[in-house]
Amino acid sequence: TLDLSYNDLEFEGYQFTEVMGGTLMKNTSLRELNLSGNNFHPQTIDSILERVRSADTESGLAFLHFDQNTPPLTDMQVAGIDAFENRSRSVALERFVSDKERIKNGENL
């Protein structure tokens, strides 16, 4: 878990989105990212959501929080986060079951 909530973060623009989106999708250890209570521009949130939605399922990220962002998230952004979390949690569960089966069969992970 990485909790960056309520730090008065104000990111807008392409560079932040590219760094954040790319990092999130390459990191297989991070399960939860809390960016709540900050001041992310709506386009920045849209860009991050686009990156996580279009990425393959190798990322370990399963929870993404933007609660109480200023300005508030749109209904579309909330739906995008929900869809991402549902998909990523499903993939994480499948990965867990597969790993457990491999261990049971004596395979190395």
Coordinates of N, CA, C and O in Angstrom, one line a residue:
T1 N 0.8 -1.2 0.0 CA 0.0 0.0 0.0 C 0.9 1.2 0.0 O 1.8 1.3 0.7
L2 N 0.5 2.2 -0.8 CA 1.2 3.5 -0.8 C 0.1 4.5 -0.6 O -0.9 4.7 -1.4
D3 N 0.2 5.2 0.5 CA -0.8 6.2 0.9 C -0.3 7.6 0.7 O 0.6 8.1 1.5
L4 N -0.7 8.3 -0.3 CA -0.3 9.7 -0.6 C -1.5 10.6 -0.4 O -1.5 11.7 -0.9
S5 N -2.5 10.2 0.4 CA -3.7 11.0 0.6 C -3.4 12.2 1.4 O -2.5 12.3 2.3
Y6 N -4.2 13.2 1.1 CA -4.2 14.5 1.9 C -2.9 15.1 2.0 O -2.4 15.5 3.1
N7 N -2.2 15.2 0.9 CA -0.9 15.8 0.8 C -0.8 17.1 0.0 O 0.2 17.6 -0.4
D8 N -2.0 17.6 -0.4 CA -2.1 18.8 -1.2 C -1.4 18.6 -2.6 O -0.8 19.6 -3.1
L9 N -1.4 17.4 -3.1 CA -0.8 17.2 -4.4 C -1.6 17.8 -5.5 O -2.8 17.7 -5.5
E10 N -1.0 18.5 -6.4 CA -1.6 19.1 -7.5 C -0.9 18.8 -8.8 O 0.0 19.5 -9.2
F11 N -1.3 17.7 -9.4 CA -0.6 17.4 -10.7 C -1.5 17.5 -11.8 O -2.7 17.2 -11.8
E12 N -0.9 18.1 -12.9 CA -1.6 18.3 -14.1 C -0.6 18.2 -15.2 O 0.5 18.7 -15.1
G13 N -1.0 17.4 -16.2 CA -0.1 17.4 -17.4 C 0.4 16.0 -17.8 O 0.3 15.1 -17.0
Y14 N 0.9 16.0 -19.0 CA 1.3 14.8 -19.6 C 2.5 14.1 -18.8 O 2.4 12.8 -18.7
Q15 N 3.5 14.8 -18.4 CA 4.6 14.2 -17.8 C 4.3 13.4 -16.5 O 4.6 12.2 -16.4
F16 N 3.5 13.9 -15.6 CA 3.1 13.2 -14.4 C 2.3 12.0 -14.8 O 2.5 10.9 -14.3
T17 N 1.3 12.1 -15.8 CA 0.5 11.0 -16.2 C 1.3 9.9 -16.7 O 1.1 8.7 -16.4
E18 N 2.3 10.2 -17.5 CA 3.1 9.1 -18.1 C 4.0 8.4 -17.1 O 4.1 7.2 -17.1
V19 N 4.5 9.2 -16.2 CA 5.3 8.6 -15.1 C 4.5 7.7 -14.2 O 4.8 6.6 -13.9
M20 N 3.4 8.3 -13.7 CA 2.5 7.6 -12.8 C 1.9 6.4 -13.5 O 1.9 5.3 -12.9
G21 N 1.3 6.5 -14.6 CA 0.7 5.4 -15.3 C 1.7 4.3 -15.7 O 1.4 3.1 -15.5
G22 N 2.9 4.7 -16.2 CA 3.9 3.7 -16.5 C 4.4 2.9 -15.3 O 4.6 1.7 -15.3
T23 N 4.6 3.7 -14.2 CA 5.1 3.1 -12.9 C 4.0 2.1 -12.4 O 4.4 1.0 -11.9
L24 N 2.8 2.5 -12.4 CA 1.7 1.7 -11.8 C 1.6 0.3 -12.5 O 1.4 -0.7 -12.0
M25 N 1.8 0.4 -13.8 CA 1.6 -0.8 -14.6 C 2.8 -1.7 -14.6 O 2.7 -2.9 -14.9
K26 N 4.0 -1.2 -14.3 CA 5.1 -2.1 -14.2 C 5.3 -2.7 -12.8 O 6.0 -3.6 -12.6
N27 N 4.7 -2.1 -11.8 CA 4.9 -2.5 -10.4 C 4.0 -3.7 -10.1 O 2.8 -3.6 -10.2
T28 N 4.6 -4.8 -9.7 CA 3.8 -6.0 -9.4 C 3.5 -6.2 -8.0 O 2.8 -7.0 -7.5
S29 N 4.2 -5.3 -7.1 CA 4.0 -5.5 -5.7 C 3.0 -4.6 -5.1 O 2.4 -4.9 -4.1
L30 N 2.8 -3.4 -5.7 CA 1.8 -2.4 -5.1 C 0.4 -2.9 -5.3 O 0.0 -3.2 -6.5
R31 N -0.3 -3.1 -4.3 CA -1.7 -3.6 -4.4 C -2.7 -2.4 -4.2 O -3.8 -2.5 -4.7
E32 N -2.4 -1.4 -3.5 CA -3.3 -0.3 -3.2 C -2.6 1.0 -3.3 O -1.5 1.2 -2.7
L33 N -3.2 2.0 -4.0 CA -2.7 3.3 -4.1 C -3.8 4.3 -3.7 O -4.8 4.3 -4.3
N34 N -3.5 5.1 -2.6 CA -4.5 6.0 -2.1 C -4.0 7.5 -2.4 O -3.0 7.9 -1.9
L35 N -4.7 8.1 -3.4 CA -4.4 9.5 -3.8 C -5.6 10.4 -3.4 O -5.7 11.5 -3.9
S36 N -6.3 10.0 -2.4 CA -7.5 10.7 -1.9 C -7.1 12.1 -1.3 O -6.0 12.3 -0.8
G37 N -8.1 13.0 -1.4 CA -8.0 14.3 -0.7 C -6.9 15.2 -1.3 O -6.4 16.1 -0.6
N38 N -6.6 15.0 -2.6 CA -5.6 15.9 -3.2 C -6.3 16.7 -4.3 O -7.6 16.8 -4.3
N39 N -5.6 17.4 -5.1 CA -6.1 18.4 -6.1 C -5.8 18.0 -7.5 O -5.2 18.8 -8.2
F40 N -6.1 16.8 -7.9 CA -5.8 16.3 -9.3 C -6.8 16.9 -10.3 O -8.0 16.8 -10.1
H41 N -6.2 17.5 -11.3 CA -7.0 18.0 -12.4 C -7.8 16.8 -13.1 O -7.3 15.7 -13.2
P42 N -9.1 17.1 -13.4 CA -9.9 16.0 -14.0 C -9.2 15.3 -15.2 O -9.3 14.1 -15.4
Q43 N -8.5 16.0 -16.1 CA -7.8 15.4 -17.2 C -6.7 14.5 -16.8 O -6.4 13.5 -17.4
T44 N -6.1 14.9 -15.6 CA -5.0 14.0 -15.1 C -5.6 12.7 -14.6 O -5.0 11.6 -14.9
I45 N -6.7 12.7 -13.9 CA -7.4 11.5 -13.5 C -7.8 10.7 -14.7 O -7.6 9.5 -14.7
D46 N -8.4 11.3 -15.7 CA -8.8 10.6 -16.9 C -7.6 9.9 -17.6 O -7.7 8.8 -18.0
S47 N -6.5 10.6 -17.6 CA -5.3 10.0 -18.3 C -4.8 8.8 -17.5 O -4.4 7.8 -18.0
I48 N -4.8 8.9 -16.1 CA -4.3 7.8 -15.3 C -5.3 6.6 -15.5 O -4.8 5.5 -15.7
L49 N -6.6 6.9 -15.5 CA -7.5 5.8 -15.6 C -7.4 5.2 -17.0 O -7.5 4.0 -17.1
E50 N -7.1 6.0 -18.0 CA -7.0 5.4 -19.4 C -5.7 4.5 -19.4 O -5.8 3.4 -20.0
R51 N -4.7 4.9 -18.7 CA -3.4 4.1 -18.7 C -3.7 2.8 -18.0 O -3.3 1.7 -18.5
V52 N -4.4 2.8 -16.8 CA -4.6 1.5 -16.1 C -5.6 0.7 -16.8 O -5.5 -0.6 -16.7
R53 N -6.6 1.2 -17.4 CA -7.6 0.4 -18.1 C -7.0 -0.3 -19.4 O -7.4 -1.4 -19.7
S54 N -6.1 0.4 -20.1 CA -5.6 -0.1 -21.3 C -4.4 -1.0 -21.1 O -3.9 -1.7 -22.1
A55 N -3.8 -1.1 -19.9 CA -2.7 -1.9 -19.6 C -3.0 -3.4 -19.6 O -4.2 -3.7 -19.3
D56 N -2.0 -4.2 -19.7 CA -2.2 -5.6 -19.5 C -2.4 -5.9 -18.1 O -2.4 -5.0 -17.2
T57 N -2.6 -7.1 -17.7 CA -2.9 -7.5 -16.3 C -1.7 -7.9 -15.5 O -1.9 -8.5 -14.5
E58 N -0.5 -7.4 -15.9 CA 0.7 -7.8 -15.1 C 0.8 -7.0 -13.8 O 1.5 -7.3 -12.9
S59 N 0.2 -5.8 -13.8 CA 0.2 -5.0 -12.6 C -0.4 -5.7 -11.4 O -1.4 -6.4 -11.6
G60 N 0.1 -5.4 -10.2 CA -0.5 -6.0 -9.0 C -1.5 -5.1 -8.4 O -2.2 -5.4 -7.5
L61 N -1.7 -3.9 -9.0 CA -2.6 -2.9 -8.4 C -4.0 -3.3 -8.5 O -4.5 -3.7 -9.5
A62 N -4.7 -3.3 -7.3 CA -6.1 -3.8 -7.2 C -7.0 -2.7 -6.7 O -8.2 -2.8 -6.9
F63 N -6.5 -1.7 -6.0 CA -7.3 -0.7 -5.4 C -6.7 0.7 -5.7 O -5.5 0.9 -5.5
L64 N -7.5 1.6 -6.2 CA -7.0 2.9 -6.6 C -8.0 3.9 -6.0 O -9.2 3.9 -6.3
H65 N -7.6 4.8 -5.1 CA -8.5 5.7 -4.4 C -8.2 7.2 -4.8 O -7.0 7.6 -4.8
F66 N -9.3 7.9 -5.2 CA -9.2 9.3 -5.4 C -10.4 10.0 -4.7 O -10.9 11.0 -5.1
D67 N -10.8 9.4 -3.6 CA -11.9 10.0 -2.8 C -11.6 11.4 -2.4 O -10.4 11.8 -2.1
Q68 N -12.6 12.2 -2.3 CA -12.5 13.6 -1.9 C -11.5 14.4 -2.6 O -10.8 15.3 -2.0
N69 N -11.3 14.1 -3.9 CA -10.4 14.9 -4.7 C -11.1 16.3 -5.0 O -12.3 16.4 -4.9
T70 N -10.3 17.3 -5.2 CA -10.8 18.6 -5.6 C -10.2 18.9 -6.9 O -9.0 19.0 -7.1
P71 N -11.1 19.1 -7.9 CA -12.5 19.0 -7.9 C -13.0 17.5 -7.8 O -12.2 16.6 -8.1
P72 N -14.2 17.3 -7.4 CA -14.7 15.9 -7.2 C -14.7 15.1 -8.5 O -14.8 15.7 -9.6
L73 N -14.6 13.8 -8.4 CA -14.6 13.0 -9.5 C -16.0 13.0 -10.2 O -17.0 13.2 -9.6
T74 N -15.9 12.8 -11.5 CA -17.2 12.7 -12.3 C -17.8 11.3 -12.1 O -17.0 10.4 -11.7
D75 N -19.0 11.1 -12.4 CA -19.6 9.8 -12.4 C -18.9 8.8 -13.3 O -18.7 7.7 -13.0
M76 N -18.4 9.3 -14.4 CA -17.7 8.5 -15.4 C -16.4 8.1 -14.8 O -15.9 6.9 -15.0
Q77 N -15.7 8.9 -14.1 CA -14.4 8.6 -13.4 C -14.6 7.5 -12.3 O -13.9 6.6 -12.2
V78 N -15.7 7.7 -11.5 CA -16.0 6.7 -10.5 C -16.3 5.4 -11.1 O -15.8 4.3 -10.7
A79 N -17.1 5.4 -12.2 CA -17.4 4.1 -12.9 C -16.1 3.5 -13.5 O -15.9 2.3 -13.4
G80 N -15.2 4.3 -14.0 CA -13.9 3.8 -14.5 C -13.1 3.2 -13.4 O -12.4 2.1 -13.6
I81 N -13.0 3.8 -12.2 CA -12.3 3.2 -11.1 C -12.9 1.9 -10.7 O -12.2 0.9 -10.5
D82 N -14.2 1.9 -10.6 CA -14.9 0.6 -10.2 C -14.6 -0.5 -11.2 O -14.4 -1.6 -10.8
A83 N -14.7 -0.2 -12.5 CA -14.4 -1.2 -13.5 C -13.0 -1.7 -13.4 O -12.8 -2.9 -13.5
F84 N -12.1 -0.8 -13.3 CA -10.7 -1.2 -13.1 C -10.5 -2.1 -11.9 O -9.8 -3.1 -12.0
E85 N -11.0 -1.7 -10.8 CA -10.8 -2.5 -9.5 C -11.5 -3.8 -9.7 O -10.9 -4.8 -9.2
N86 N -12.6 -3.9 -10.3 CA -13.3 -5.2 -10.5 C -12.4 -6.2 -11.3 O -12.2 -7.3 -11.0
R87 N -11.9 -5.6 -12.4 CA -11.1 -6.4 -13.3 C -9.8 -6.8 -12.6 O -9.4 -8.0 -12.6
S88 N -9.1 -5.9 -11.9 CA -7.8 -6.2 -11.4 C -7.9 -7.1 -10.2 O -7.1 -8.0 -10.0
R89 N -9.0 -7.0 -9.4 CA -9.2 -8.0 -8.3 C -9.4 -9.4 -8.8 O -9.0 -10.3 -8.2
S90 N -10.2 -9.5 -9.9 CA -10.4 -10.8 -10.5 C -9.1 -11.4 -11.0 O -8.9 -12.6 -10.7
V91 N -8.3 -10.6 -11.6 CA -7.0 -11.1 -12.1 C -6.1 -11.5 -10.9 O -5.5 -12.6 -10.9
A92 N -6.1 -10.7 -9.8 CA -5.3 -11.0 -8.7 C -5.8 -12.3 -8.0 O -4.9 -13.1 -7.6
L93 N -7.1 -12.6 -8.0 CA -7.6 -13.8 -7.4 C -7.2 -15.0 -8.3 O -6.7 -16.0 -7.8
E94 N -7.3 -14.8 -9.6 CA -6.9 -15.9 -10.5 C -5.4 -16.2 -10.3 O -5.0 -17.4 -10.3
R95 N -4.6 -15.2 -10.2 CA -3.2 -15.4 -10.0 C -2.9 -16.1 -8.7 O -2.0 -17.0 -8.7
F96 N -3.6 -15.7 -7.7 CA -3.4 -16.4 -6.4 C -3.7 -17.9 -6.4 O -3.0 -18.7 -6.0
V97 N -4.8 -18.2 -7.0 CA -5.3 -19.6 -7.1 C -4.3 -20.4 -8.0 O -3.9 -21.5 -7.6
S98 N -3.8 -19.8 -9.1 CA -2.8 -20.4 -10.0 C -1.5 -20.7 -9.2 O -0.9 -21.8 -9.3
D99 N -1.0 -19.7 -8.5 CA 0.2 -19.8 -7.7 C 0.1 -20.9 -6.7 O 1.0 -21.7 -6.4
K100 N -1.1 -20.9 -6.0 CA -1.3 -21.9 -5.0 C -1.3 -23.3 -5.5 O -0.7 -24.2 -5.0
E101 N -1.9 -23.5 -6.7 CA -1.9 -24.8 -7.4 C -0.5 -25.2 -7.8 O -0.1 -26.3 -7.7
R102 N 0.3 -24.2 -8.3 CA 1.7 -24.5 -8.7 C 2.5 -25.0 -7.5 O 3.3 -25.9 -7.6
I103 N 2.3 -24.3 -6.4 CA 3.1 -24.7 -5.2 C 2.7 -26.1 -4.7 O 3.5 -26.9 -4.3
K104 N 1.4 -26.3 -4.8 CA 0.8 -27.6 -4.4 C 1.5 -28.7 -5.2 O 1.7 -29.8 -4.7
N105 N 1.7 -28.4 -6.5 CA 2.3 -29.4 -7.4 C 3.8 -29.4 -7.4 O 4.5 -30.1 -8.2
G106 N 4.4 -28.7 -6.5 CA 5.9 -28.7 -6.3 C 6.6 -27.8 -7.3 O 7.8 -27.9 -7.4
E107 N 5.9 -26.9 -8.0 CA 6.6 -26.1 -8.9 C 7.1 -24.8 -8.2 O 6.6 -24.4 -7.2
N108 N 8.2 -24.3 -8.8 CA 8.7 -23.0 -8.3 C 7.9 -21.8 -8.9 O 7.6 -21.9 -10.1
L109 N 7.8 -20.8 -8.1 CA 7.1 -19.6 -8.7 C 8.2 -18.6 -9.3 O 9.3 -18.5 -8.9

